[in-house]
Amino acid sequence: MAIMILLALFTNTHTKVYEMITRVGYLVIIGTGIKLAIRAWSVEPTLLIVKIIVALIFIALVEIAFARKAQKSLNRPLIWAVVVFCVVVALLGFALAGWYPFA
């Protein structure tokens, strides 16, 4: 997902294709997030709510970045915000999953 976002933001060819693949990726991420939410609600409900809010902000920032790129007014702070929120959402997801991929 992160690679598709970077390709959509930093390339000038096939941008719409990368954006569409990213949007399909949202569906996968939302689906796996629902599965994670069902399992994590009884353990860490507060952290789960924080992750949901941060994930929605991340999706909104990505869409704003796509729109700004189309208008040719994409700026560095917005790109950094997308990167930071991507990392934070991933870390929150791993924390809710009990650091499963790393433990």
Short mmCIF file of C-alpha atoms in Angstrom, two decimals:
data_model
loop_
_atom_site.label_atom_id
_atom_site.label_comp_id
_atom_site.label_asym_id
_atom_site.label_seq_id
_atom_site.Cartn_x
_atom_site.Cartn_y
_atom_site.Cartn_z
CA MET A 1 0.00 0.00 0.00
CA ALA A 2 2.76 2.43 0.95
CA ILE A 3 4.59 1.68 -2.30
CA MET A 4 1.45 2.40 -4.37
CA ILE A 5 0.94 5.69 -2.54
CA LEU A 6 4.55 6.72 -3.17
CA LEU A 7 4.30 5.73 -6.83
CA ALA A 8 1.08 7.71 -7.22
CA LEU A 9 2.60 10.78 -5.60
CA PHE A 10 6.06 10.77 -7.15
CA THR A 11 5.61 9.47 -10.70
CA ASN A 12 4.05 11.19 -13.66
CA THR A 13 3.10 8.05 -15.55
CA HIS A 14 0.22 5.72 -14.65
CA THR A 15 -0.75 7.95 -11.74
CA LYS A 16 -4.47 7.14 -12.04
CA VAL A 17 -3.71 3.40 -12.07
CA TYR A 18 -1.68 3.70 -8.86
CA GLU A 19 -4.44 5.77 -7.26
CA MET A 20 -7.06 3.16 -8.14
CA ILE A 21 -4.90 0.31 -6.82
CA THR A 22 -4.46 2.31 -3.60
CA ARG A 23 -8.23 2.74 -3.31
CA VAL A 24 -8.76 -0.99 -3.71
CA GLY A 25 -6.09 -1.41 -1.04
CA TYR A 26 -8.26 0.69 1.29
CA LEU A 27 -10.93 -2.00 1.06
CA VAL A 28 -8.44 -4.71 2.00
CA ILE A 29 -7.12 -2.64 4.89
CA ILE A 30 -10.62 -1.87 6.14
CA GLY A 31 -11.55 -5.56 5.93
CA THR A 32 -8.51 -6.70 7.87
CA GLY A 33 -9.07 -3.84 10.31
CA ILE A 34 -12.57 -5.11 11.03
CA LYS A 35 -11.19 -8.61 11.65
CA LEU A 36 -8.55 -7.13 13.97
CA ALA A 37 -11.18 -5.01 15.73
CA ILE A 38 -13.29 -8.05 16.52
CA ARG A 39 -10.33 -9.76 18.16
CA ALA A 40 -8.81 -6.71 19.86
CA TRP A 41 -11.95 -5.07 21.25
CA SER A 42 -11.95 -7.13 24.44
CA VAL A 43 -8.23 -6.56 25.05
CA GLU A 44 -7.53 -2.91 24.10
CA PRO A 45 -10.70 -0.99 23.18
CA THR A 46 -9.11 2.45 23.68
CA LEU A 47 -6.11 1.70 21.48
CA LEU A 48 -8.46 0.24 18.87
CA ILE A 49 -10.52 3.43 18.76
CA VAL A 50 -7.35 5.50 18.45
CA LYS A 51 -6.18 3.29 15.56
CA ILE A 52 -9.51 3.66 13.76
CA ILE A 53 -9.37 7.45 14.05
CA VAL A 54 -5.72 7.61 12.93
CA ALA A 55 -6.44 5.26 10.01
CA LEU A 56 -9.33 7.46 8.83
CA ILE A 57 -7.11 10.54 9.06
CA PHE A 58 -4.45 8.68 7.06
CA ILE A 59 -6.90 7.79 4.29
CA ALA A 60 -8.13 11.40 4.20
CA LEU A 61 -4.56 12.73 3.97
CA VAL A 62 -3.75 10.35 1.12
CA GLU A 63 -6.83 11.49 -0.81
CA ILE A 64 -5.95 15.13 -0.15
CA ALA A 65 -2.42 14.46 -1.42
CA PHE A 66 -3.82 12.84 -4.58
CA ALA A 67 -6.05 15.88 -5.19
CA ARG A 68 -3.18 18.30 -4.57
CA LYS A 69 -0.98 16.37 -7.00
CA ALA A 70 -3.68 16.64 -9.66
CA GLN A 71 -3.80 20.39 -9.03
CA LYS A 72 0.01 20.50 -9.06
CA SER A 73 0.11 22.02 -5.57
CA LEU A 74 1.52 19.08 -3.61
CA ASN A 75 3.79 20.29 -0.81
CA ARG A 76 6.38 18.70 1.42
CA PRO A 77 4.54 18.97 4.77
CA LEU A 78 1.59 17.05 3.34
CA ILE A 79 3.88 14.29 2.06
CA TRP A 80 5.54 14.05 5.47
CA ALA A 81 2.13 13.91 7.17
CA VAL A 82 1.14 10.99 4.90
CA VAL A 83 4.38 9.15 5.70
CA VAL A 84 4.10 9.73 9.46
CA PHE A 85 0.46 8.65 9.60
CA CYS A 86 1.26 5.55 7.53
CA VAL A 87 3.94 4.52 10.02
CA VAL A 88 1.73 5.30 13.04
CA VAL A 89 -1.21 3.30 11.66
CA ALA A 90 1.08 0.35 10.94
CA LEU A 91 2.61 0.45 14.42
CA LEU A 92 -0.82 0.68 16.07
CA GLY A 93 -2.01 -2.27 13.99
CA PHE A 94 1.01 -4.37 14.98
CA ALA A 95 0.53 -3.39 18.64
CA LEU A 96 -3.12 -4.46 18.53
CA ALA A 97 -2.13 -7.73 16.89
CA GLY A 98 0.31 -8.42 19.73
CA TRP A 99 3.32 -7.66 17.51
CA TYR A 100 2.45 -10.93 15.74
CA PRO A 101 4.60 -10.46 12.61
CA PHE A 102 7.62 -9.60 14.76
CA ALA A 103 7.24 -11.86 17.79
#
